[in-house]
Short mmCIF file of C-alpha atoms in Angstrom, two decimals:
data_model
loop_
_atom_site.label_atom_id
_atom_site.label_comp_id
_atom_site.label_asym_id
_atom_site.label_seq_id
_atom_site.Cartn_x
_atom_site.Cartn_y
_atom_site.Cartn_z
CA UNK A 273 14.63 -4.73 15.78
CA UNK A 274 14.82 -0.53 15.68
CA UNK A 275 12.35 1.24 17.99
CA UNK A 276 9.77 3.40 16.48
CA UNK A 277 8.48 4.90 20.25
CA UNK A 278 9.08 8.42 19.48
CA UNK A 279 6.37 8.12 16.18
CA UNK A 280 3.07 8.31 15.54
CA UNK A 281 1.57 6.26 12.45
CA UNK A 282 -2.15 6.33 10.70
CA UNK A 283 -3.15 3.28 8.72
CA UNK A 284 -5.67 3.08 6.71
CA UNK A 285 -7.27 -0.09 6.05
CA UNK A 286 -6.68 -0.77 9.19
CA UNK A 287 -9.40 -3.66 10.49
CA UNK A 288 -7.49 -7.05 8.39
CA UNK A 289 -5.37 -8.17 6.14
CA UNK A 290 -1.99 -5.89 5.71
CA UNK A 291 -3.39 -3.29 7.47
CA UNK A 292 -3.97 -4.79 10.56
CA UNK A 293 -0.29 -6.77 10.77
CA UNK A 294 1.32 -3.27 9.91
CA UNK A 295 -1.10 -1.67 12.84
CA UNK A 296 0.43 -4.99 14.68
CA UNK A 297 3.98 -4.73 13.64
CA UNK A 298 4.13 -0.95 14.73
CA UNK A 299 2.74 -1.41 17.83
CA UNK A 300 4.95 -4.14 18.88
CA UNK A 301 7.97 -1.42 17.94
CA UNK A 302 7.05 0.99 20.37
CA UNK A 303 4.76 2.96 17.92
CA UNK A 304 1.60 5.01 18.45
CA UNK A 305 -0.59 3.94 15.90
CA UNK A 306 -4.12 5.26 15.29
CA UNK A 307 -6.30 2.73 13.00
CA UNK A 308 -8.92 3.81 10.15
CA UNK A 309 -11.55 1.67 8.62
CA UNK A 310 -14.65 1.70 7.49
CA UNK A 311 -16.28 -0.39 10.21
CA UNK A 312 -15.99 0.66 13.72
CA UNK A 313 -16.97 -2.72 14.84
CA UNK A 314 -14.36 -4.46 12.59
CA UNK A 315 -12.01 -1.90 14.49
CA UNK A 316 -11.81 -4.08 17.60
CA UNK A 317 -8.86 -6.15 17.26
CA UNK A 318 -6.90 -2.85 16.02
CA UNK A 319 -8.42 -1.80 19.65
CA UNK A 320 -7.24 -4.69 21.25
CA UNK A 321 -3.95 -4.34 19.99
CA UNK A 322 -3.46 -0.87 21.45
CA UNK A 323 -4.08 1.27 18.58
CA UNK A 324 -6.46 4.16 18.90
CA UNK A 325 -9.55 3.80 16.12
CA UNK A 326 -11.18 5.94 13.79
CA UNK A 327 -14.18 4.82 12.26
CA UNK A 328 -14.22 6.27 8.35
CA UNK A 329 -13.80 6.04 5.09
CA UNK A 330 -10.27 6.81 3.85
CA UNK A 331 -11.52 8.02 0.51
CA UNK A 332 -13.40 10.98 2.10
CA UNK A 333 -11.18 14.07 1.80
CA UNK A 334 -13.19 15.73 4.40
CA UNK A 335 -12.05 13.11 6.89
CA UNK A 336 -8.57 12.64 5.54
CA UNK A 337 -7.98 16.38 5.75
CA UNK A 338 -9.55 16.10 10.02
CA UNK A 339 -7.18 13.30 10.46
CA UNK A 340 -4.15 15.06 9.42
CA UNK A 341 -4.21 17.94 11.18
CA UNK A 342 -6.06 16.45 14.26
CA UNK A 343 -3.19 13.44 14.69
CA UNK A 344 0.09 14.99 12.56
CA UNK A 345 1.43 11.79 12.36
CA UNK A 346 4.83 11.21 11.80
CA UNK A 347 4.20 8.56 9.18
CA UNK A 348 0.62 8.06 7.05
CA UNK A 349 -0.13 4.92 5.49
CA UNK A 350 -2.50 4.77 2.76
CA UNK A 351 -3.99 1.61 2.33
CA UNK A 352 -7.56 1.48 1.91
CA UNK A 353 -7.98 -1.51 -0.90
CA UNK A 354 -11.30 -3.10 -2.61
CA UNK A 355 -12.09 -6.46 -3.58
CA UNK A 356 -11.05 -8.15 -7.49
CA UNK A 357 -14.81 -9.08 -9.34
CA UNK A 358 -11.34 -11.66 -10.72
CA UNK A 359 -12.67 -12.09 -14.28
CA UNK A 360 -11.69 -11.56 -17.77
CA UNK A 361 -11.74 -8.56 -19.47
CA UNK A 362 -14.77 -9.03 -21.69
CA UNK A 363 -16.79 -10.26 -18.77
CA UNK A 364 -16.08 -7.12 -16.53
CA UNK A 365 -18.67 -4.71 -15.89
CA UNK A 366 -17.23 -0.86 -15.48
CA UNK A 367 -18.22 -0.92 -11.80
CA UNK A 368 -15.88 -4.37 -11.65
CA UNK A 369 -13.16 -3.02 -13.72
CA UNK A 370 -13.15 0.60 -11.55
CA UNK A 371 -13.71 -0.64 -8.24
CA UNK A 372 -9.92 0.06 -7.31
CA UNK A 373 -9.36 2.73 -9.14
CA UNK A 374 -12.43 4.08 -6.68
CA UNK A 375 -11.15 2.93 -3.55
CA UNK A 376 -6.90 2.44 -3.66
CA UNK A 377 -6.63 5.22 -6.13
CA UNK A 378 -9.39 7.73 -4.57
CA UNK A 379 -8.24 6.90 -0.92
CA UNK A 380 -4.67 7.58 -1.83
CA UNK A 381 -5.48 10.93 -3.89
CA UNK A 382 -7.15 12.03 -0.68
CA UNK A 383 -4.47 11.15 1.78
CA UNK A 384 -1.60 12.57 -0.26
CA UNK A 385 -4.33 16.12 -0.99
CA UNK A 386 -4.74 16.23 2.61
CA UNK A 387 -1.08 15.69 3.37
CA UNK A 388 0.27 18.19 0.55
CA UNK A 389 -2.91 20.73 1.69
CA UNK A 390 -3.65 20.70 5.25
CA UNK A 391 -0.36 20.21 5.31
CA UNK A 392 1.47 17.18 7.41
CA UNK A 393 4.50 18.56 9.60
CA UNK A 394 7.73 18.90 7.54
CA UNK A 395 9.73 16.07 7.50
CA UNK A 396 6.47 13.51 7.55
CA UNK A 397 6.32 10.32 5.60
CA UNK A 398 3.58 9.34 3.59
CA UNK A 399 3.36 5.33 2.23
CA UNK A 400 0.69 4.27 -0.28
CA UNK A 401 0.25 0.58 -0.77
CA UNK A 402 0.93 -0.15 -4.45
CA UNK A 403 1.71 -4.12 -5.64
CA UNK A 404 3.97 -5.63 -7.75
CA UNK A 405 1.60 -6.20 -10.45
CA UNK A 406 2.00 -2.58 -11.20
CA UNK A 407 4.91 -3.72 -12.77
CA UNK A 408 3.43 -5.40 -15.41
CA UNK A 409 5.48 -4.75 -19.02
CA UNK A 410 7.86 -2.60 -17.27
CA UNK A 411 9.61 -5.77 -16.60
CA UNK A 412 10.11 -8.28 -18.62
CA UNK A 413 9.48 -11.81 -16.92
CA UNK A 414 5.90 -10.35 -15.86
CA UNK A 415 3.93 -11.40 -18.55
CA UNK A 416 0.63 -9.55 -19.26
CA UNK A 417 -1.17 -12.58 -19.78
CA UNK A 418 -0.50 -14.05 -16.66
CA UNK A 419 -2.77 -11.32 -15.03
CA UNK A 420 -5.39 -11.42 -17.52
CA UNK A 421 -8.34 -11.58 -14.03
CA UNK A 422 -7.04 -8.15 -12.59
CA UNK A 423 -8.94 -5.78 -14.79
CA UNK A 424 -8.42 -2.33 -13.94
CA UNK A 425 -6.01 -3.51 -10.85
CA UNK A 426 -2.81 -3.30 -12.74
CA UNK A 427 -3.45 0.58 -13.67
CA UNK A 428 -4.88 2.05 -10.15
CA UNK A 429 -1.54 0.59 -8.32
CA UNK A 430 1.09 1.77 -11.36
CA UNK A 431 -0.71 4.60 -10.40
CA UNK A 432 -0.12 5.01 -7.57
CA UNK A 433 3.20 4.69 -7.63
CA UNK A 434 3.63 7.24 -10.05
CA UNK A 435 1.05 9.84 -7.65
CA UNK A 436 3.68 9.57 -5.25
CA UNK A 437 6.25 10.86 -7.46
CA UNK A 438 3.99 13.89 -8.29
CA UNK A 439 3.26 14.64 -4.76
CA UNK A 440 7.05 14.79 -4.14
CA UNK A 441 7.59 17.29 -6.82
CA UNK A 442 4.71 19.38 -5.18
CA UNK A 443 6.36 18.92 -1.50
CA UNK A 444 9.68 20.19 -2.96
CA UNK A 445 8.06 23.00 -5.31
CA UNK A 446 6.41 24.45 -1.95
CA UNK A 447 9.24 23.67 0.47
CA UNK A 448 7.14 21.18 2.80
CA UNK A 449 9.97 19.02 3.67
CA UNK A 450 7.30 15.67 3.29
CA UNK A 451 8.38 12.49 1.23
CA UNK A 452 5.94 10.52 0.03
CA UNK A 453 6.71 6.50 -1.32
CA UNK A 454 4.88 3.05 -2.53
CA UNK A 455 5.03 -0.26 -0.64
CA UNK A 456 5.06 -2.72 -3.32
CA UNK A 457 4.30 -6.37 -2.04
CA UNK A 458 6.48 -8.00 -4.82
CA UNK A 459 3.90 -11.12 -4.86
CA UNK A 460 0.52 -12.22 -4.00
CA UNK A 461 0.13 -12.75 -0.60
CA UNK A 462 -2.43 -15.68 -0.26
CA UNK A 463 -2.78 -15.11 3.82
CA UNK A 464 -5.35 -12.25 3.15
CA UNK A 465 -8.70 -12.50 1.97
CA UNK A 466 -7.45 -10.54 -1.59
CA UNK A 467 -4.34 -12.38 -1.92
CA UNK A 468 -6.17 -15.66 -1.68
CA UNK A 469 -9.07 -14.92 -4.03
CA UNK A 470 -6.47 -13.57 -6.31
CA UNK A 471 -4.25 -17.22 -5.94
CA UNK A 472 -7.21 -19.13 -5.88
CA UNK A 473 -9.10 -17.50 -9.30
CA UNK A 474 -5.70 -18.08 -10.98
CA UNK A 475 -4.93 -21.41 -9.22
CA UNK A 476 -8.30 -22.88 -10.52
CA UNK A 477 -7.26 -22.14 -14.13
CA UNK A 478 -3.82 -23.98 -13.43
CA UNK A 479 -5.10 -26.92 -11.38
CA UNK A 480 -3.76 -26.42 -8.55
CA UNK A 481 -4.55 -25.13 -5.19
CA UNK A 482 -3.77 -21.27 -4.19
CA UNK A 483 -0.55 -21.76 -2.15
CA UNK A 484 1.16 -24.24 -5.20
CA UNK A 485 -0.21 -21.37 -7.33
CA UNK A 486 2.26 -19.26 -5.05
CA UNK A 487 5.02 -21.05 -4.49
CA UNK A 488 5.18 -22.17 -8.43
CA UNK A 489 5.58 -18.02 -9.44
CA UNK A 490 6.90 -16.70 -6.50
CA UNK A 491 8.89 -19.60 -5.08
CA UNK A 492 7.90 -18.60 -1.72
CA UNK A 493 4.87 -17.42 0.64
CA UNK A 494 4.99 -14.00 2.35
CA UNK A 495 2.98 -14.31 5.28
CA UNK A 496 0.61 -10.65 6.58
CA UNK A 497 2.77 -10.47 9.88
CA UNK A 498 5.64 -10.85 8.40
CA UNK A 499 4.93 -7.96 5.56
CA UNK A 500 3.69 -6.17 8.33
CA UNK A 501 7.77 -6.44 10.33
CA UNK A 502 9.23 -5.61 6.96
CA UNK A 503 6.93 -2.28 6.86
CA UNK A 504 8.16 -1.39 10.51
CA UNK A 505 11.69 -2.21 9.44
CA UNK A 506 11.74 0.47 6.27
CA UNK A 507 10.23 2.80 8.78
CA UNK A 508 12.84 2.55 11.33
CA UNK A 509 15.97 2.09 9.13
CA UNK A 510 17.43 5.71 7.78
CA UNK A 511 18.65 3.43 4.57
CA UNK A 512 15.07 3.19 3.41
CA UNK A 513 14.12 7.07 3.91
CA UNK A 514 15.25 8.26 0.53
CA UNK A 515 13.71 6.31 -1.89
CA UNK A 516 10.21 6.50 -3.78
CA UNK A 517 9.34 2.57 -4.30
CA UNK A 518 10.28 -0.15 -2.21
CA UNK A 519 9.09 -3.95 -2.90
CA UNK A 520 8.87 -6.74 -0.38
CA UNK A 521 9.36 -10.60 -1.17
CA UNK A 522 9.72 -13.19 1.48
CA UNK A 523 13.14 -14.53 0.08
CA UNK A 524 14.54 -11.29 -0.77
CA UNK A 525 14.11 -8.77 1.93
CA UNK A 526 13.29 -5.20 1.06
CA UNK A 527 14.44 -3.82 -1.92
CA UNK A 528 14.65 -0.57 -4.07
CA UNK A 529 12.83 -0.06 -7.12
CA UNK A 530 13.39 2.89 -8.78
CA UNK A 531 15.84 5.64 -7.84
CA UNK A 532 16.27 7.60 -4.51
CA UNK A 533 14.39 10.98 -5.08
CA UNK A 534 17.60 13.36 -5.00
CA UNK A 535 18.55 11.29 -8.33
CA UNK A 536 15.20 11.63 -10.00
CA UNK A 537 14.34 14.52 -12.62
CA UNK A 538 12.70 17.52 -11.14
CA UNK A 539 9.89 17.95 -14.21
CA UNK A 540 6.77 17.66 -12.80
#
């Protein structure tokens, strides 16, 4: 495993789920890692593991704009994430269906603002958390209907992705020397508490339980911790610094998913 002790990484989200194994994972490397979450309290095992804490809310520019230029991290990961309401479409009230565009999509405009304005030091990374639903008919063997309980999930993480693309065009228009990309968990990961209401809402429409659910699309089960290693590696290995998106799957490794950002088109 490559060392990360000469950086310095914020995550957001930082108190469970993905969050917390990345805050894990990076530690374990060597790392410096400051944690933010909502809930100092629910900040203690990030504490434990010898990350610093910040008790906040990642979609609060004010505080996203104090944490960049107070820590200049080397690396900021955005990924703040709300609950599924995990119904269909007609039963969805607008608060359901916006929640993440709210929370991942607000949290990530204000980390990327605050990275672009106050600004990060050049040559900075910035990593939102996307998913692999934000694939959805962009390729072909991810049918629509298949996600029919996400509501406005689908949108907020294509989003996402494609916010990161803009913010690179605005860090090379101004000569900041930052490069921003998407983490895109290329299937549900049923070991956190969203990946296993998302498994189990779907699961109870197939009969079956959440990790059959799983293992019958995905043909395996990525495990937090071991999402949270893969994140570390694409931090450590140059290979992974030029891209935009890169997914994760537990029997695939990590992989590119669109082209590396010298290659892309320059129109904003």
């Amino acid at each position: 495993m490559s060392a990360l002790t000469h950086q310095h990484i914020v995550v957001t989200g930082a108190s469970q789920g993905l969050g917390l194994a990345m805050t894990k994972a990076l530690l374990a490397r060597g790392a410096r890692v400051t944690a933010i979450a909502r809930s100092k309290d629910r900040l203690d095992l990030a504490r434990q593991l010898g990350a610093a804490a910040i008790a906040g809310d990642a979609t609060d520019p004010d505080l996203m704009n104090r944490v960049v230029a107070d820590q200049q991290p080397d690396v900021l990961i955005l990924n703040a994430g709300a609950r599924l309401a995990m119904k269909p479409i007609d039963a969805q009230s607008w608060d359901e269906f916006s929640a993440v565009w709210n929370t991942d999509v607000k949290a990530g405009l204000a980390g990327m603002q605050a990275a672009l304005n106050t600004p990060l030091k050049p040559g900075a990374r910035v990593m939102a958390m996307s998913s692999g639903a934000a694939m959805v008919m962009s390729v072909p063997f991810i049918e629509p209907a298949s996600l029919r309980l996400s509501g406005g999930y689908i949108g907020a993480k294509r989003m996402l992705w494609y916010m990161a693309h803009q913010a690179n065009t605005v860090s090379r228009e101004r000569g900041l020397g930052l490069h921003f990309q998407v983490l895109v968990p290329g299937q549900v990961i049923p070991g956190t508490v969203l990946g296993h209401e998302v498994a189990a809402a779907y699961a109870r429409l197939e009969g079956v339980s959440a990790e059959q659910h799983v293992l019958d699309r995905y043909g395996s089960i990525l495990a937090p911790d071991r999402f949270g290693e893969m994140v570390a590696d694409m931090i450590a290995e140059p290979k992974h610094a030029g891209g935009v998106a890169y997914g994760f799957r537990a029997n695939a490794g990590i992989f590119p998913l669109d082209l590396p950002l010298k290659e892309t088109s320059t129109e904003a």
